mmCIF file of C-alpha atoms in Angstrom:
data_model
loop_
_atom_site.group_PDB
_atom_site.id
_atom_site.type_symbol
_atom_site.label_atom_id
_atom_site.label_comp_id
_atom_site.label_asym_id
_atom_site.label_seq_id
_atom_site.Cartn_x
_atom_site.Cartn_y
_atom_site.Cartn_z
ATOM 1 C CA LYS Q 174 82.778 127.342 89.029
ATOM 2 C CA ASP Q 175 85.429 125.257 88.602
ATOM 3 C CA VAL Q 176 87.488 124.929 92.333
ATOM 4 C CA LEU Q 177 92.076 124.716 90.948
ATOM 5 C CA LEU Q 178 93.469 123.731 93.487
ATOM 6 C CA HIS Q 179 97.621 122.776 93.450
ATOM 7 C CA TRP Q 180 100.226 120.511 94.785
ATOM 8 C CA ARG Q 181 103.620 120.614 94.594
ATOM 9 C CA ARG Q 182 105.907 117.331 96.206
ATOM 10 C CA SER Q 183 108.129 118.161 99.267
ATOM 11 C CA PRO Q 184 111.425 117.259 99.464
ATOM 12 C CA LYS Q 185 111.324 113.693 101.258
ATOM 13 C CA LYS Q 186 111.986 113.918 105.144
ATOM 14 C CA PRO Q 187 110.901 111.570 107.632
ATOM 15 C CA GLN Q 188 108.166 112.789 109.593
ATOM 16 C CA GLN Q 189 105.615 111.609 112.571
ATOM 17 C CA SER Q 190 101.963 111.592 111.629
ATOM 18 C CA GLN Q 191 99.290 112.621 112.836
ATOM 19 C CA GLN Q 192 96.343 110.470 113.883
ATOM 20 C CA THR Q 193 92.571 110.706 112.207
ATOM 21 C CA THR Q 194 90.124 112.970 114.582
ATOM 22 C CA MET Q 195 87.695 111.657 113.142
ATOM 23 C CA SER Q 196 85.885 107.504 112.489
ATOM 24 C CA LEU Q 197 83.688 107.022 110.511
ATOM 25 C CA PRO Q 198 81.095 104.629 111.467
ATOM 26 C CA SER Q 199 80.533 101.547 109.067
ATOM 27 C CA SER Q 200 78.079 101.023 107.108
ATOM 28 C CA PRO Q 201 75.167 99.344 107.814
ATOM 29 C CA VAL Q 202 75.484 97.047 104.586
ATOM 30 C CA THR Q 203 79.287 96.121 105.209
ATOM 31 C CA GLY Q 204 78.004 92.401 105.475
ATOM 32 C CA ALA Q 205 76.857 92.712 101.420
ATOM 33 C CA PHE Q 206 80.958 93.867 100.361
ATOM 34 C CA THR Q 207 82.040 90.923 100.201
ATOM 35 C CA GLY Q 208 78.867 89.576 97.316
ATOM 36 C CA ILE Q 209 79.781 93.003 95.389
ATOM 37 C CA GLN Q 210 80.201 91.186 91.274
ATOM 38 C CA TRP Q 211 81.566 93.637 89.255
ATOM 39 C CA ASP Q 212 80.780 91.531 86.014
ATOM 40 C CA PRO Q 213 77.497 92.079 86.132
ATOM 41 C CA MET Q 214 77.229 95.452 87.070
ATOM 42 C CA GLN Q 215 76.666 97.129 83.798
ATOM 43 C CA LYS Q 216 76.084 100.193 85.670
ATOM 44 C CA LEU Q 217 78.852 100.874 86.060
ATOM 45 C CA ARG Q 218 80.693 101.198 83.068
ATOM 46 C CA LEU Q 219 83.950 99.589 84.497
ATOM 47 C CA THR Q 220 86.482 98.424 82.386
ATOM 48 C CA GLN Q 221 88.337 94.972 82.308
ATOM 49 C CA PRO Q 222 91.158 96.490 84.055
ATOM 50 C CA GLU Q 223 89.614 98.618 86.367
ATOM 51 C CA LYS Q 224 87.312 94.913 87.547
ATOM 52 C CA LEU Q 225 91.144 93.696 87.977
ATOM 53 C CA LEU Q 226 92.077 96.771 90.502
ATOM 54 C CA LEU Q 227 89.542 96.113 91.588
ATOM 55 C CA ARG Q 228 89.549 93.137 92.860
ATOM 56 C CA SER Q 229 93.183 93.387 93.642
ATOM 57 C CA GLY Q 230 92.045 96.092 96.358
ATOM 58 C CA GLU Q 231 90.276 93.265 97.652
ATOM 59 C CA ALA Q 232 92.329 90.928 97.897
ATOM 60 C CA ASN Q 233 95.558 92.652 99.832
ATOM 61 C CA PRO Q 234 96.014 95.218 102.393
ATOM 62 C CA ILE Q 235 95.510 98.803 101.926
ATOM 63 C CA ASP Q 236 98.898 99.728 102.138
ATOM 64 C CA TYR Q 237 100.227 97.335 99.344
ATOM 65 C CA THR Q 238 97.202 98.635 97.043
ATOM 66 C CA LEU Q 239 98.934 102.367 98.312
ATOM 67 C CA ASN Q 240 102.661 101.136 97.542
ATOM 68 C CA ASN Q 241 103.759 103.959 95.347
ATOM 69 C CA ALA Q 242 102.091 107.274 94.072
ATOM 70 C CA GLY Q 243 100.920 105.910 90.267
ATOM 71 C CA GLU Q 244 99.282 102.675 91.387
ATOM 72 C CA SER Q 245 97.906 104.468 94.139
ATOM 73 C CA THR Q 246 96.811 106.871 92.138
ATOM 74 C CA ALA Q 247 95.155 104.119 89.491
ATOM 75 C CA TYR Q 248 93.106 102.992 92.374
ATOM 76 C CA VAL Q 249 91.625 105.995 93.749
ATOM 77 C CA LYS Q 250 90.924 106.670 90.152
ATOM 78 C CA VAL Q 251 88.610 103.387 90.278
ATOM 79 C CA VAL Q 252 87.010 103.938 93.576
ATOM 80 C CA LEU Q 253 85.419 107.362 92.865
ATOM 81 C CA LYS Q 254 84.278 106.284 89.520
ATOM 82 C CA VAL Q 255 82.733 103.116 91.001
ATOM 83 C CA LEU Q 256 81.057 106.602 93.512
ATOM 84 C CA ALA Q 257 80.530 108.557 90.187
ATOM 85 C CA GLU Q 258 78.542 105.474 88.606
ATOM 86 C CA ALA Q 259 76.368 104.190 91.881
ATOM 87 C CA SER Q 260 75.246 107.314 93.402
ATOM 88 C CA GLY Q 261 74.351 109.053 90.038
ATOM 89 C CA ALA Q 262 72.733 112.214 89.588
ATOM 90 C CA SER Q 263 68.998 111.371 90.199
ATOM 91 C CA GLY Q 264 69.733 110.994 94.123
ATOM 92 C CA PRO Q 265 70.077 109.129 97.014
ATOM 93 C CA SER Q 266 69.267 105.428 96.435
ATOM 94 C CA SER Q 267 66.124 104.070 97.890
ATOM 95 C CA LYS Q 268 66.601 101.687 100.418
ATOM 96 C CA VAL Q 269 70.510 102.582 101.524
ATOM 97 C CA SER Q 270 70.191 105.709 102.646
ATOM 98 C CA HIS Q 271 67.810 105.470 104.258
ATOM 99 C CA LEU Q 272 69.288 102.421 106.400
ATOM 100 C CA LYS Q 273 70.131 103.714 110.496
ATOM 101 C CA GLY Q 274 71.146 100.643 112.192
ATOM 102 C CA MET Q 275 73.762 97.822 111.269
ATOM 103 C CA LEU Q 276 72.246 94.721 109.034
ATOM 104 C CA PRO Q 277 72.639 91.390 109.776
ATOM 105 C CA ASP Q 278 74.848 89.912 106.657
ATOM 106 C CA ASP Q 279 72.381 88.176 105.107
ATOM 107 C CA GLU Q 280 69.730 90.867 105.128
ATOM 108 C CA ALA Q 281 72.667 93.149 104.206
ATOM 109 C CA LEU Q 282 73.829 90.938 101.197
ATOM 110 C CA GLN Q 283 69.909 90.809 100.394
ATOM 111 C CA ILE Q 284 69.653 94.993 99.527
ATOM 112 C CA LEU Q 285 72.304 93.464 97.208
ATOM 113 C CA TYR Q 286 69.802 92.007 95.321
ATOM 114 C CA THR Q 287 67.401 94.780 95.577
ATOM 115 C CA ASP Q 288 69.293 97.900 96.206
ATOM 116 C CA PRO Q 289 72.611 97.726 94.321
ATOM 117 C CA MET Q 290 73.663 100.986 93.671
ATOM 118 C CA GLY Q 291 73.388 102.040 97.406
ATOM 119 C CA VAL Q 292 75.329 99.245 98.658
ATOM 120 C CA VAL Q 293 78.042 100.089 96.206
ATOM 121 C CA THR Q 294 78.136 103.537 97.070
ATOM 122 C CA HIS Q 295 78.359 103.076 100.261
ATOM 123 C CA TYR Q 296 81.435 100.352 99.475
ATOM 124 C CA ALA Q 297 82.935 103.182 97.931
ATOM 125 C CA ILE Q 298 82.575 105.779 100.080
ATOM 126 C CA THR Q 299 84.346 103.306 102.356
ATOM 127 C CA LYS Q 300 87.332 102.293 100.353
ATOM 128 C CA LEU Q 301 87.787 106.303 100.050
ATOM 129 C CA TYR Q 302 88.197 106.596 103.961
ATOM 130 C CA ASP Q 303 90.246 103.926 104.136
ATOM 131 C CA ILE Q 304 93.029 105.518 101.465
ATOM 132 C CA ILE Q 305 92.286 108.242 103.309
ATOM 133 C CA VAL Q 306 93.453 106.989 106.416
ATOM 134 C CA CYS Q 307 95.771 105.026 105.140
ATOM 135 C CA LEU Q 308 98.157 108.002 103.383
ATOM 136 C CA ARG Q 309 97.695 110.692 106.555
ATOM 137 C CA GLU Q 310 99.452 107.319 108.298
ATOM 138 C CA LYS Q 311 102.718 108.230 105.797
ATOM 139 C CA LYS Q 312 105.023 110.210 105.871
ATOM 140 C CA MET Q 313 104.872 113.933 104.527
ATOM 141 C CA GLY Q 314 106.948 114.652 101.703
ATOM 142 C CA GLY Q 315 107.500 110.878 100.743
ATOM 143 C CA ASP Q 316 105.935 109.540 96.974
ATOM 144 C CA VAL Q 317 103.058 108.572 98.468
ATOM 145 C CA SER Q 318 99.988 110.593 100.080
ATOM 146 C CA ILE Q 319 97.200 112.485 99.624
ATOM 147 C CA GLY Q 320 98.527 115.376 97.682
ATOM 148 C CA ALA Q 321 100.242 112.945 95.244
ATOM 149 C CA THR Q 322 97.332 110.429 95.095
ATOM 150 C CA PHE Q 323 94.328 113.211 94.480
ATOM 151 C CA TYR Q 324 96.803 115.956 92.227
ATOM 152 C CA ASN Q 325 98.358 115.693 88.857
ATOM 153 C CA GLU Q 326 101.999 115.589 89.349
ATOM 154 C CA ASP Q 327 103.074 117.162 85.681
ATOM 155 C CA ASP Q 328 100.954 121.047 86.999
ATOM 156 C CA GLY Q 329 99.580 120.291 90.451
ATOM 157 C CA ASN Q 330 95.853 120.602 89.925
ATOM 158 C CA LEU Q 331 93.299 118.578 91.584
ATOM 159 C CA LEU Q 332 91.893 114.802 90.185
ATOM 160 C CA ASP Q 333 88.159 115.920 87.875
ATOM 161 C CA GLU Q 334 87.416 112.410 89.479
ATOM 162 C CA TRP Q 335 87.063 114.362 92.999
ATOM 163 C CA ARG Q 336 83.774 115.475 91.337
ATOM 164 C CA PRO Q 337 81.263 112.482 92.907
ATOM 165 C CA LEU Q 338 81.331 113.796 96.828
ATOM 166 C CA LEU Q 339 80.671 116.854 96.489
ATOM 167 C CA ARG Q 340 77.269 115.571 94.370
ATOM 168 C CA VAL Q 341 77.092 113.122 97.776
ATOM 169 C CA LEU Q 342 77.010 116.360 99.944
ATOM 170 C CA HIS Q 343 74.575 118.506 97.411
ATOM 171 C CA LEU Q 344 71.407 117.157 98.884
ATOM 172 C CA GLY Q 345 71.745 118.369 101.809
ATOM 173 C CA GLY Q 346 69.247 116.802 104.594
ATOM 174 C CA SER Q 347 67.763 114.505 101.879
ATOM 175 C CA GLY Q 348 71.038 112.278 101.129
ATOM 176 C CA ASP Q 349 72.496 109.696 102.788
ATOM 177 C CA ALA Q 350 74.036 110.138 105.716
ATOM 178 C CA PHE Q 351 76.444 107.471 106.214
ATOM 179 C CA ALA Q 352 78.057 108.864 101.984
ATOM 180 C CA GLN Q 353 77.529 112.509 103.183
ATOM 181 C CA ARG Q 354 79.687 111.629 106.390
ATOM 182 C CA GLY Q 355 82.058 109.711 104.819
ATOM 183 C CA ALA Q 356 82.689 112.455 101.408
ATOM 184 C CA ALA Q 357 82.787 115.505 104.184
ATOM 185 C CA TYR Q 358 85.965 113.696 105.914
ATOM 186 C CA CYS Q 359 87.711 112.915 102.896
ATOM 187 C CA LEU Q 360 87.027 115.378 100.976
ATOM 188 C CA ALA Q 361 88.144 117.795 103.715
ATOM 189 C CA HIS Q 362 91.709 116.395 103.886
ATOM 190 C CA ILE Q 363 91.902 116.471 99.791
ATOM 191 C CA LEU Q 364 91.247 119.648 99.701
ATOM 192 C CA MET Q 365 93.095 121.138 102.799
ATOM 193 C CA ALA Q 366 96.339 118.415 100.957
ATOM 194 C CA GLY Q 367 96.837 121.224 98.114
ATOM 195 C CA CYS Q 368 96.108 124.452 100.001
ATOM 196 C CA PRO Q 369 99.515 127.097 99.715
ATOM 197 C CA SER Q 370 98.805 127.600 103.474
ATOM 198 C CA GLN Q 371 98.913 123.647 104.346
ATOM 199 C CA ARG Q 372 101.712 123.637 101.830
ATOM 200 C CA LEU Q 373 104.279 125.527 103.717
ATOM 201 C CA ALA Q 374 103.225 124.318 107.046
ATOM 202 C CA THR Q 375 104.803 121.075 105.108
ATOM 203 C CA ASN Q 376 107.707 122.764 103.650
ATOM 204 C CA ARG Q 377 108.691 124.960 107.714
ATOM 205 C CA SER Q 378 108.668 120.972 109.411
ATOM 206 C CA LEU Q 379 110.809 119.552 106.949
ATOM 207 C CA LYS Q 380 113.107 121.668 107.418
#
């Protein structure tokens, strides 16, 4: 059954940000992220503009990438597309999903060649976590927020691209522990931004 949530932009007013209550541990293959090359990864079905957007996100601080609502949403959609194509419907990756501890950079880079989609899945989850943390630190009711980024401006509906996060969680104990923890954190904050009680509390705080 489709999840239908609505969000509406609130009037701008200064508001102190809330601190993140949970932190996501680093992926075991963090050392491989700098070795990711988007051009050879045809499985991801990325367009040239999407590759350029990903490279821009890697070259600049996350706060710069999320500078305005339009650019923020465009970047989020590309990262969610990467997650969708990398995680697929066939289940957790063959190697990365079973890793427990942090790998040295050279071993992580080796995994990139033997299980590239597993590494890319962890990359996408890490980026989405960074996005959520950054957006939570911005002023409530501002042009750039979780609501403005993950919900359509015209009708207030949640972006269709959110579904890969649910797929990652669906596998339960047989899934990728790192990816599931990150997906749960991101999805919780995305859905909370669209619930009526959250909007009401936000509006009251802005009065």
